[in-house]
PDB file of C-alpha atoms in Angstrom:
ATOM      1  CA  MET J  25     112.768  95.694 105.935  1.00 46.00           C
ATOM      2  CA  SER J  26     110.618  98.009 108.079  1.00 45.00           C
ATOM      3  CA  HIS J  27     108.998  97.050 111.574  1.00 47.00           C
ATOM      4  CA  ALA J  28     105.549  97.374 109.968  1.00 43.00           C
ATOM      5  CA  ASP J  29     106.691  94.312 107.619  1.00 45.00           C
ATOM      6  CA  GLU J  30     108.187  92.162 110.120  1.00 41.00           C
ATOM      7  CA  GLY J  31     106.534  88.793 110.960  1.00 43.00           C
ATOM      8  CA  LEU J  32     103.901  89.194 108.132  1.00 38.00           C
ATOM      9  CA  ASP J  33     104.797  85.623 106.813  1.00 44.00           C
ATOM     10  CA  GLU J  34     102.973  84.499 110.010  1.00 44.00           C
ATOM     11  CA  TYR J  35      99.928  85.729 109.368  1.00 41.00           C
ATOM     12  CA  PRO J  36      97.249  84.737 106.720  1.00 49.00           C
ATOM     13  CA  ALA J  37      97.380  86.993 103.695  1.00 51.00           C
ATOM     14  CA  GLU J  38      94.390  88.944 104.383  1.00 46.00           C
ATOM     15  CA  LEU J  39      95.509  89.596 108.026  1.00 47.00           C
ATOM     16  CA  ALA J  40      98.934  90.363 106.888  1.00 49.00           C
ATOM     17  CA  GLN J  41      97.533  93.354 104.442  1.00 46.00           C
ATOM     18  CA  ILE J  42      95.434  94.888 107.163  1.00 43.00           C
ATOM     19  CA  ILE J  43      98.525  94.983 109.336  1.00 47.00           C
ATOM     20  CA  ALA J  44     100.249  96.574 106.541  1.00 51.00           C
ATOM     21  CA  GLY J  45      97.859  99.032 106.248  1.00 49.00           C
ATOM     22  CA  ALA J  46      96.212  97.566 102.907  1.00 45.00           C
ATOM     23  CA  PRO J  47      92.779  97.027 102.486  1.00 47.00           C
ATOM     24  CA  PRO J  48      92.073  93.077 102.275  1.00 51.00           C
ATOM     25  CA  ALA J  49      91.381  91.824  98.662  1.00 60.00           C
ATOM     26  CA  ASP J  50      87.746  91.265  97.561  1.00 71.00           C
ATOM     27  CA  GLU J  51      88.060  87.809  96.005  1.00 83.00           C
ATOM     28  CA  ARG J  52      84.265  87.453  95.121  1.00 90.00           C
ATOM     29  CA  PRO J  53      83.801  86.800  91.616  1.00 94.00           C
ATOM     30  CA  PRO J  54      83.564  89.875  89.414  1.00 96.00           C
ATOM     31  CA  ALA J  55      79.838  89.703  88.870  1.00 97.00           C
ATOM     32  CA  GLU J  56      79.292  89.296  92.515  1.00 96.00           C
ATOM     33  CA  ARG J  57      81.224  92.609  93.151  1.00 96.00           C
ATOM     34  CA  LEU J  58      79.484  94.228  90.129  1.00 97.00           C
ATOM     35  CA  ASN J  59      76.141  93.470  91.771  1.00 97.00           C
ATOM     36  CA  ALA J  60      77.351  94.678  95.341  1.00 96.00           C
ATOM     37  CA  TRP J  61      78.240  97.746  93.896  1.00 96.00           C
ATOM     38  CA  LEU J  62      74.668  98.462  92.192  1.00 97.00           C
ATOM     39  CA  ARG J  63      73.083  97.212  95.217  1.00 97.00           C
ATOM     40  CA  GLY J  64      75.140  99.960  97.080  1.00 96.00           C
ATOM     41  CA  LEU J  65      74.279 102.832  94.893  1.00 97.00           C
ATOM     42  CA  VAL J  66      70.474 102.231  95.851  1.00 97.00           C
ATOM     43  CA  HIS J  67      71.246 101.753  99.661  1.00 95.00           C
ATOM     44  CA  SER J  68      73.258 105.046  99.769  1.00 95.00           C
ATOM     45  CA  HIS J  69      70.891 106.888  97.510  1.00 95.00           C
ATOM     46  CA  GLU J  70      73.431 107.651  94.911  1.00 96.00           C
ATOM     47  CA  TYR J  71      70.639 108.924  92.439  1.00 95.00           C
ATOM     48  CA  GLY J  72      73.140 110.684  90.279  1.00 95.00           C
ATOM     49  CA  THR J  73      75.272 107.639  89.528  1.00 96.00           C
ATOM     50  CA  LEU J  74      72.309 105.641  88.938  1.00 96.00           C
ATOM     51  CA  ALA J  75      70.675 108.127  86.552  1.00 95.00           C
ATOM     52  CA  ASP J  76      73.655 108.457  84.536  1.00 95.00           C
ATOM     53  CA  LEU J  77      73.495 104.626  84.238  1.00 95.00           C
ATOM     54  CA  ARG J  78      69.982 104.651  83.108  1.00 92.00           C
ATOM     55  CA  ARG J  79      70.926 107.234  80.444  1.00 85.00           C
ATOM     56  CA  LEU J  80      73.546 104.981  78.623  1.00 68.00           C
ATOM     57  CA  THR J  81      72.209 103.200  75.471  1.00 63.00           C
ATOM     58  CA  VAL J  82      72.398  99.550  75.845  1.00 59.00           C
ATOM     59  CA  PRO J  83      75.825  98.103  73.935  1.00 58.00           C
ATOM     60  CA  ARG J  84      75.636  98.034  70.352  1.00 54.00           C
ATOM     61  CA  ARG J  85      78.175  96.345  67.930  1.00 52.00           C
ATOM     62  CA  SER J  86      79.160  99.635  66.302  1.00 46.00           C
ATOM     63  CA  ARG J  87      81.219 101.816  68.735  1.00 48.00           C
ATOM     64  CA  SER J  88      80.738 104.749  66.526  1.00 47.00           C
ATOM     65  CA  ARG J  89      76.889 104.314  67.675  1.00 52.00           C
ATOM     66  CA  ARG J  90      77.449 104.108  71.240  1.00 55.00           C
ATOM     67  CA  SER J  91      77.070 106.734  74.006  1.00 58.00           C
ATOM     68  CA  ALA J  92      79.980 108.868  74.981  1.00 65.00           C
ATOM     69  CA  PRO J  93      82.002 107.458  77.945  1.00 70.00           C
ATOM     70  CA  ASN J  94      81.161 108.833  81.547  1.00 85.00           C
ATOM     71  CA  GLN J  95      82.257 107.762  84.880  1.00 91.00           C
ATOM     72  CA  ALA J  96      79.469 105.609  85.692  1.00 94.00           C
ATOM     73  CA  ARG J  97      79.716 103.411  82.697  1.00 90.00           C
ATOM     74  CA  LEU J  98      83.579 103.035  83.054  1.00 93.00           C
ATOM     75  CA  LEU J  99      83.056 102.239  86.762  1.00 95.00           C
ATOM     76  CA  ALA J 100      80.506  99.331  85.965  1.00 96.00           C
ATOM     77  CA  ALA J 101      82.718  98.392  83.164  1.00 95.00           C
ATOM     78  CA  ASN J 102      85.947  97.992  85.245  1.00 95.00           C
ATOM     79  CA  PHE J 103      84.713  94.917  87.198  1.00 96.00           C
ATOM     80  CA  ALA J 104      84.675  92.943  84.164  1.00 96.00           C
ATOM     81  CA  PRO J 105      87.321  90.544  84.195  1.00 95.00           C
ATOM     82  CA  GLN J 106      88.255  90.791  80.669  1.00 95.00           C
ATOM     83  CA  GLU J 107      88.079  93.603  77.946  1.00 95.00           C
ATOM     84  CA  HIS J 108      85.573  91.730  75.623  1.00 93.00           C
ATOM     85  CA  GLN J 109      83.368  91.437  78.721  1.00 96.00           C
ATOM     86  CA  ARG J 110      83.204  95.300  79.734  1.00 96.00           C
ATOM     87  CA  ALA J 111      80.351  95.914  77.167  1.00 95.00           C
ATOM     88  CA  ILE J 112      78.302  93.232  79.123  1.00 97.00           C
ATOM     89  CA  TYR J 113      79.155  94.895  82.426  1.00 97.00           C
ATOM     90  CA  GLU J 114      77.820  98.038  81.218  1.00 96.00           C
ATOM     91  CA  GLY J 115      74.818  96.371  79.866  1.00 96.00           C
ATOM     92  CA  VAL J 116      73.825  94.941  83.282  1.00 98.00           C
ATOM     93  CA  ALA J 117      74.300  97.983  85.064  1.00 97.00           C
ATOM     94  CA  PHE J 118      72.223  99.631  82.792  1.00 97.00           C
ATOM     95  CA  LEU J 119      69.413  97.243  83.009  1.00 98.00           C
ATOM     96  CA  PHE J 120      69.633  97.303  86.779  1.00 98.00           C
ATOM     97  CA  ALA J 121      69.514 101.080  86.771  1.00 97.00           C
ATOM     98  CA  ARG J 122      66.451 100.965  84.689  1.00 97.00           C
ATOM     99  CA  TYR J 123      64.752  98.456  87.011  1.00 98.00           C
ATOM    100  CA  HIS J 124      65.328 100.675  90.081  1.00 97.00           C
ATOM    101  CA  ALA J 125      64.314 104.017  88.381  1.00 96.00           C
ATOM    102  CA  GLY J 126      63.040 105.840  91.904  1.00 92.00           C
ATOM    103  CA  ALA J 127      63.860 103.188  94.072  1.00 95.00           C
ATOM    104  CA  THR J 128      64.930 103.566  97.510  1.00 94.00           C
ATOM    105  CA  ARG J 129      66.229 100.021  98.046  1.00 95.00           C
ATOM    106  CA  PRO J 130      67.330  96.985  96.179  1.00 96.00           C
ATOM    107  CA  ARG J 131      64.661  94.631  95.174  1.00 95.00           C
ATOM    108  CA  ALA J 132      65.695  90.734  95.956  1.00 94.00           C
ATOM    109  CA  ALA J 133      66.637  89.126  92.696  1.00 95.00           C
ATOM    110  CA  TYR J 134      66.677  85.573  91.930  1.00 89.00           C
ATOM    111  CA  GLY J 135      66.925  83.212  88.862  1.00 94.00           C
ATOM    112  CA  ASP J 136      67.490  83.376  85.390  1.00 97.00           C
ATOM    113  CA  MET J 137      65.836  85.903  83.016  1.00 98.00           C
ATOM    114  CA  GLY J 138      63.403  82.746  81.988  1.00 97.00           C
ATOM    115  CA  HIS J 139      62.536  82.331  85.832  1.00 95.00           C
ATOM    116  CA  ALA J 140      61.914  86.170  86.236  1.00 96.00           C
ATOM    117  CA  LEU J 141      59.827  86.169  83.006  1.00 97.00           C
ATOM    118  CA  ARG J 142      57.439  83.485  84.414  1.00 95.00           C
ATOM    119  CA  LYS J 143      56.275  86.031  86.936  1.00 94.00           C
ATOM    120  CA  VAL J 144      55.675  88.590  84.285  1.00 95.00           C
ATOM    121  CA  GLY J 145      51.600  89.135  83.152  1.00 91.00           C
ATOM    122  CA  SER J 146      48.276  90.280  84.331  1.00 90.00           C
ATOM    123  CA  VAL J 147      45.146  88.697  86.049  1.00 86.00           C
ATOM    124  CA  ALA J 148      44.632  86.851  83.107  1.00 88.00           C
ATOM    125  CA  GLY J 149      47.727  84.739  83.449  1.00 89.00           C
ATOM    126  CA  HIS J 150      51.283  85.210  83.820  1.00 92.00           C
ATOM    127  CA  GLY J 151      54.453  83.617  81.945  1.00 92.00           C
ATOM    128  CA  PRO J 152      53.572  81.153  79.597  1.00 94.00           C
ATOM    129  CA  LYS J 153      49.813  82.341  79.845  1.00 94.00           C
ATOM    130  CA  ASP J 154      50.583  85.880  79.020  1.00 94.00           C
ATOM    131  CA  PRO J 155      51.251  86.316  75.443  1.00 95.00           C
ATOM    132  CA  GLY J 156      53.561  89.312  75.676  1.00 95.00           C
ATOM    133  CA  ALA J 157      55.613  87.557  78.089  1.00 96.00           C
ATOM    134  CA  THR J 158      55.863  84.518  75.755  1.00 96.00           C
ATOM    135  CA  ARG J 159      56.517  86.863  72.856  1.00 96.00           C
ATOM    136  CA  LEU J 160      59.492  88.285  74.827  1.00 96.00           C
ATOM    137  CA  LEU J 161      60.707  85.091  75.801  1.00 96.00           C
ATOM    138  CA  ASP J 162      61.024  83.875  72.105  1.00 96.00           C
ATOM    139  CA  ARG J 163      62.759  87.014  70.750  1.00 96.00           C
ATOM    140  CA  LEU J 164      65.270  86.268  73.466  1.00 96.00           C
ATOM    141  CA  ALA J 165      65.685  82.798  72.849  1.00 94.00           C
ATOM    142  CA  ALA J 166      65.882  83.219  69.046  1.00 94.00           C
ATOM    143  CA  ALA J 167      69.001  85.673  69.244  1.00 95.00           C
ATOM    144  CA  ARG J 168      72.132  84.949  67.923  1.00 93.00           C
ATOM    145  CA  ASP J 169      73.588  88.238  69.789  1.00 96.00           C
ATOM    146  CA  ILE J 170      72.685  89.308  72.892  1.00 97.00           C
ATOM    147  CA  PRO J 171      69.279  90.793  72.802  1.00 96.00           C
ATOM    148  CA  TRP J 172      69.860  94.058  74.681  1.00 96.00           C
ATOM    149  CA  ARG J 173      66.682  95.852  73.305  1.00 95.00           C
ATOM    150  CA  HIS J 174      64.413  92.690  74.504  1.00 97.00           C
ATOM    151  CA  LEU J 175      66.084  92.422  77.737  1.00 98.00           C
ATOM    152  CA  GLN J 176      65.480  96.031  78.290  1.00 97.00           C
ATOM    153  CA  HIS J 177      61.935  95.592  77.307  1.00 97.00           C
ATOM    154  CA  ALA J 178      61.903  92.770  79.690  1.00 97.00           C
ATOM    155  CA  VAL J 179      63.173  94.664  82.625  1.00 98.00           C
ATOM    156  CA  GLU J 180      60.664  97.522  81.968  1.00 97.00           C
ATOM    157  CA  ARG J 181      57.560  94.942  82.044  1.00 96.00           C
ATOM    158  CA  MET J 182      59.220  93.567  85.251  1.00 97.00           C
ATOM    159  CA  ARG J 183      59.289  97.043  86.743  1.00 97.00           C
ATOM    160  CA  ALA J 184      56.128  98.081  85.452  1.00 95.00           C
ATOM    161  CA  GLY J 185      54.395  94.927  87.005  1.00 95.00           C
ATOM    162  CA  ASP J 186      56.436  94.812  90.418  1.00 95.00           C
ATOM    163  CA  THR J 187      57.714  91.637  89.752  1.00 96.00           C
ATOM    164  CA  ALA J 188      61.220  90.404  91.132  1.00 96.00           C
ATOM    165  CA  PRO J 189      64.116  90.865  88.577  1.00 97.00           C
ATOM    166  CA  PRO J 190      66.309  88.102  87.689  1.00 98.00           C
ATOM    167  CA  SER J 191      69.671  87.735  89.565  1.00 98.00           C
ATOM    168  CA  TRP J 192      71.973  90.374  88.468  1.00 98.00           C
ATOM    169  CA  VAL J 193      74.946  88.116  89.084  1.00 98.00           C
ATOM    170  CA  GLN J 194      73.514  85.113  86.980  1.00 98.00           C
ATOM    171  CA  LEU J 195      72.456  87.509  84.150  1.00 98.00           C
ATOM    172  CA  ALA J 196      76.146  89.008  83.852  1.00 98.00           C
ATOM    173  CA  ASP J 197      77.358  85.267  83.811  1.00 97.00           C
ATOM    174  CA  ASP J 198      74.555  83.857  81.372  1.00 98.00           C
ATOM    175  CA  LEU J 199      75.314  87.102  79.020  1.00 98.00           C
ATOM    176  CA  THR J 200      79.226  86.221  79.224  1.00 97.00           C
ATOM    177  CA  ASP J 201      78.372  82.754  78.093  1.00 96.00           C
ATOM    178  CA  TRP J 202      75.881  83.731  75.284  1.00 96.00           C
ATOM    179  CA  LYS J 203      77.693  81.990  72.550  1.00 92.00           C
ATOM    180  CA  SER J 204      79.699  79.471  74.845  1.00 91.00           C
ATOM    181  CA  ARG J 205      79.769  76.390  73.110  1.00 87.00           C
ATOM    182  CA  ASP J 206      79.386  74.626  76.458  1.00 86.00           C
ATOM    183  CA  ARG J 207      76.589  76.309  77.824  1.00 87.00           C
ATOM    184  CA  ASP J 208      72.859  76.940  76.015  1.00 94.00           C
ATOM    185  CA  VAL J 209      71.875  80.052  77.835  1.00 96.00           C
ATOM    186  CA  PRO J 210      68.773  80.704  75.417  1.00 95.00           C
ATOM    187  CA  GLU J 211      67.704  77.065  76.222  1.00 95.00           C
ATOM    188  CA  THR J 212      68.168  77.246  79.992  1.00 95.00           C
ATOM    189  CA  TRP J 213      66.128  80.386  80.168  1.00 97.00           C
ATOM    190  CA  ALA J 214      63.025  78.807  78.069  1.00 96.00           C
ATOM    191  CA  ARG J 215      63.305  75.933  80.472  1.00 95.00           C
ATOM    192  CA  SER J 216      62.984  78.218  83.272  1.00 95.00           C
ATOM    193  CA  PHE J 217      60.296  79.988  81.787  1.00 96.00           C
ATOM    194  CA  TYR J 218      57.967  76.990  80.613  1.00 93.00           C
ATOM    195  CA  THR J 219      58.789  74.582  83.494  1.00 88.00           C
ATOM    196  CA  PRO J 220      57.031  75.052  86.908  1.00 74.00           C
ATOM    197  CA  THR J 221      59.536  74.892  89.822  1.00 67.00           C
ATOM    198  CA  PHE J 222      58.386  73.379  93.479  1.00 53.00           C
ATOM    199  CA  ASP J 223      58.155  76.180  96.267  1.00 57.00           C
ATOM    200  CA  LYS J 224      58.992  74.490  99.381  1.00 55.00           C
ATOM    201  CA  LYS J 225      57.935  77.390 101.359  1.00 59.00           C
ATOM    202  CA  ASN J 226      54.232  77.382  99.803  1.00 54.00           C
ATOM    203  CA  GLY J 227      54.096  73.754  98.981  1.00 55.00           C
ATOM    204  CA  ASN J 228      53.214  74.217  95.473  1.00 55.00           C
ATOM    205  CA  PHE J 229      54.495  74.671  92.100  1.00 53.00           C
ATOM    206  CA  VAL J 230      55.396  78.177  90.653  1.00 56.00           C
TER     207      VAL J 230
END
């Protein structure tokens, strides 16, 4: 055993890694690490990588109809903890990049897709009071497979209207559970869209 390795058992695992010269392991959930990487691309003005992500076509069933692999797509997919989630992580990265086209800093994001769609609309009304937002929610909720095209449309509406996007972490988790028997993601989105929540800061329902 080398001198550099002596006594490492006396230290916590992360400190031992630092002493040994290895970077500490990132123990955050995969979706959080993807989100941090994506936000970092905007913060550091990595416009080339973001442009590559925007040029990706959203995932399709047929592999023969998908766009050719590139570094940006592979990097995003590599955050997925399992092989079958790679297309989901690619898709979330695509939606993030579409929303942040031209942005110089990442936008605060929170809530699920239904909550974010509740903010979409015009001076005539938002969310359930906006026919376009309601149609989008209905199409998302009725889909058996992940509705990538409608998700892209929703994100484009949010960007055009300068409304906050959904939490990208939650979006990745929700899409991973899209067909789960333990969670009804479309139903959850519908509740968030149609049910107002109390804003403690402003003291009213939003």
